[in-house]
Short mmCIF file of C-alpha atoms in Angstrom, two decimals:
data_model
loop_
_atom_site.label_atom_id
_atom_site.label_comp_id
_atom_site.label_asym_id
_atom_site.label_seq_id
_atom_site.Cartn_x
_atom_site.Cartn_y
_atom_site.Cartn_z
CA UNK A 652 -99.25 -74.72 -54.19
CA UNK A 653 -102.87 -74.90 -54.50
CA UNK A 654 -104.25 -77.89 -53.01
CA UNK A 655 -105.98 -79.38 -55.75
CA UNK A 656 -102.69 -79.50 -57.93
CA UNK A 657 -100.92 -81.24 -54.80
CA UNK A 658 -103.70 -83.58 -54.46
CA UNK A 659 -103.14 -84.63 -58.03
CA UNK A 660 -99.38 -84.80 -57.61
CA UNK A 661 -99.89 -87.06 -54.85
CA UNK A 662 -102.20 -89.25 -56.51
CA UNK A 663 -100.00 -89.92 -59.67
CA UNK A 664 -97.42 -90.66 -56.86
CA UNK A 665 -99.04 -93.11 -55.33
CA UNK A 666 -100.43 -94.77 -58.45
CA UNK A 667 -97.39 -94.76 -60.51
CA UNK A 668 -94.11 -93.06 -59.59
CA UNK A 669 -92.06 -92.81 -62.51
CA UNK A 670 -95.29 -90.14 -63.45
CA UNK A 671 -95.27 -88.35 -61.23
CA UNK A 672 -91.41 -87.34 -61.67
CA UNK A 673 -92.10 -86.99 -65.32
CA UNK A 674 -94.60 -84.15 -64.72
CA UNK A 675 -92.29 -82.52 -62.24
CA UNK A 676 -89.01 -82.89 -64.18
CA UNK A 677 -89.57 -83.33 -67.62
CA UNK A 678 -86.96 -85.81 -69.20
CA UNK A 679 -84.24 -85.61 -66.79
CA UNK A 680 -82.20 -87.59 -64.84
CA UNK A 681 -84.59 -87.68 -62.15
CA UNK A 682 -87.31 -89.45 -64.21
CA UNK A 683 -84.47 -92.00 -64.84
CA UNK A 684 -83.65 -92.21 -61.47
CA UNK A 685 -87.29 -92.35 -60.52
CA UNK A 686 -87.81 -95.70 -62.45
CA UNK A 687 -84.72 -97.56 -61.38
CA UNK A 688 -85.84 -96.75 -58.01
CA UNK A 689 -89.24 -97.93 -59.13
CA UNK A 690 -87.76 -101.38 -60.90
CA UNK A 691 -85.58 -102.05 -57.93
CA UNK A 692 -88.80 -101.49 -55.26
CA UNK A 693 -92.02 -99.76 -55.16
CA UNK A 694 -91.20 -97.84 -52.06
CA UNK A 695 -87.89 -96.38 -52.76
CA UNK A 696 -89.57 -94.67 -56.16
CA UNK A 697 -92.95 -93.29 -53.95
CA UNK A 698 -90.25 -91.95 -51.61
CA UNK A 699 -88.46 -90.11 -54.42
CA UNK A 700 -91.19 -88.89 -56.34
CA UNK A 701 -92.75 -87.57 -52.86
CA UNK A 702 -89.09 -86.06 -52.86
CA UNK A 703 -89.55 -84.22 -55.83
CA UNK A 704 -93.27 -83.08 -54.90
CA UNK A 705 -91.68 -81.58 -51.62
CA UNK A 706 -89.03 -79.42 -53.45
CA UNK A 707 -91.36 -77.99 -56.02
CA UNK A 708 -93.60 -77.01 -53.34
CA UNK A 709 -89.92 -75.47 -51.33
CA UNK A 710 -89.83 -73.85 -54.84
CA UNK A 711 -93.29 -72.30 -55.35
CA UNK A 712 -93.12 -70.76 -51.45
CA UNK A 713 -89.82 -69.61 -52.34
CA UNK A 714 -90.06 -67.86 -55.86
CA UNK A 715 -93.78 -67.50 -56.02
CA UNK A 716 -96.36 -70.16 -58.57
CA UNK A 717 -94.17 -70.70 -61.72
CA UNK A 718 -91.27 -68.07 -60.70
CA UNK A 719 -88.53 -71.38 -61.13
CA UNK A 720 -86.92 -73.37 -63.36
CA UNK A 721 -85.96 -76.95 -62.55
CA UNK A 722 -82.92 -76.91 -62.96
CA UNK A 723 -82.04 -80.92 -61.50
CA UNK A 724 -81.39 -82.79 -58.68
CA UNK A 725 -84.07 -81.56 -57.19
CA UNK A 726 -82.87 -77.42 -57.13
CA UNK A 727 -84.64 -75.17 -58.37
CA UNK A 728 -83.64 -71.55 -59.74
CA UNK A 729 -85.75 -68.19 -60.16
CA UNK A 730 -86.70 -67.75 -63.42
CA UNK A 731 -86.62 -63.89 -63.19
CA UNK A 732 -84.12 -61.98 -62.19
CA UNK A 733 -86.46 -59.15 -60.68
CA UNK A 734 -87.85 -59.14 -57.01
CA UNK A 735 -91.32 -60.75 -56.69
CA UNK A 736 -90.95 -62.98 -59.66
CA UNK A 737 -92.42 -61.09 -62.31
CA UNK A 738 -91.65 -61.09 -65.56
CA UNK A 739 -89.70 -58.13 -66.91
CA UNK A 740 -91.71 -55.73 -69.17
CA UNK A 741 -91.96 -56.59 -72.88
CA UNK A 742 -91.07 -53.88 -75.39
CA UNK A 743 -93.62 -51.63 -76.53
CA UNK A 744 -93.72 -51.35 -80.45
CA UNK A 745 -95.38 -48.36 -82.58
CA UNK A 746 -98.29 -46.49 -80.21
CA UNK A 747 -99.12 -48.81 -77.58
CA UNK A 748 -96.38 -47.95 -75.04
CA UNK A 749 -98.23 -44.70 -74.06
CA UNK A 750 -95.90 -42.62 -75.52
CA UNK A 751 -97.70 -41.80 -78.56
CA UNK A 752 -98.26 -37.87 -79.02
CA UNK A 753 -101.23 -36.57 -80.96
#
């Protein structure tokens, strides 16, 4: 994870929780979780968003910088099947997939 985007992770942690989880997870359970922790104490939602910061950054050593897919509660999934977490090969259509003969 490159520093920079942790640094700003960490920041929106620390400033407001519930923010933090919503950039991570999207609209998931988590972000609800996230702000009933939040409501019921400050700490308990900066010690679940830093949670959440921890297993994306499990998940980008793992699978490589956006190989995943959140998949909730905090697990993560590759998002390509293929070693190395590329993407598989698009189709070629018409003359661009070098097979075009003169």
């Amino acid at each position: 994870m490159p520093v920079g985007e942790l640094t700003l992770d960490a920041q929106v942690a620390i400033l407001f929780p519930p923010a933090a989880a919503a950039f991570i997870t999207g609209c998931s359970c988590d972000l609800l979780i996230n702000i009933l922790l939040t409501i019921l104490g400050y700490l308990p939602g900066h010690l679940h968003a830093f949670w959440l910061i921890y297993k994306k950054m499990q998940a980008e050593e793992r699978y490589g910088r956006g190989g995943y897919i959140y998949v909730g509660n905090g697990e993560y999934q590759p998002a390509y099947a293929q070693p190395g977490g590329a993407p598989p090969a698009q189709p070629n259509y018409g003359a661009t997939g070098g097979g075009y003969v003169h």
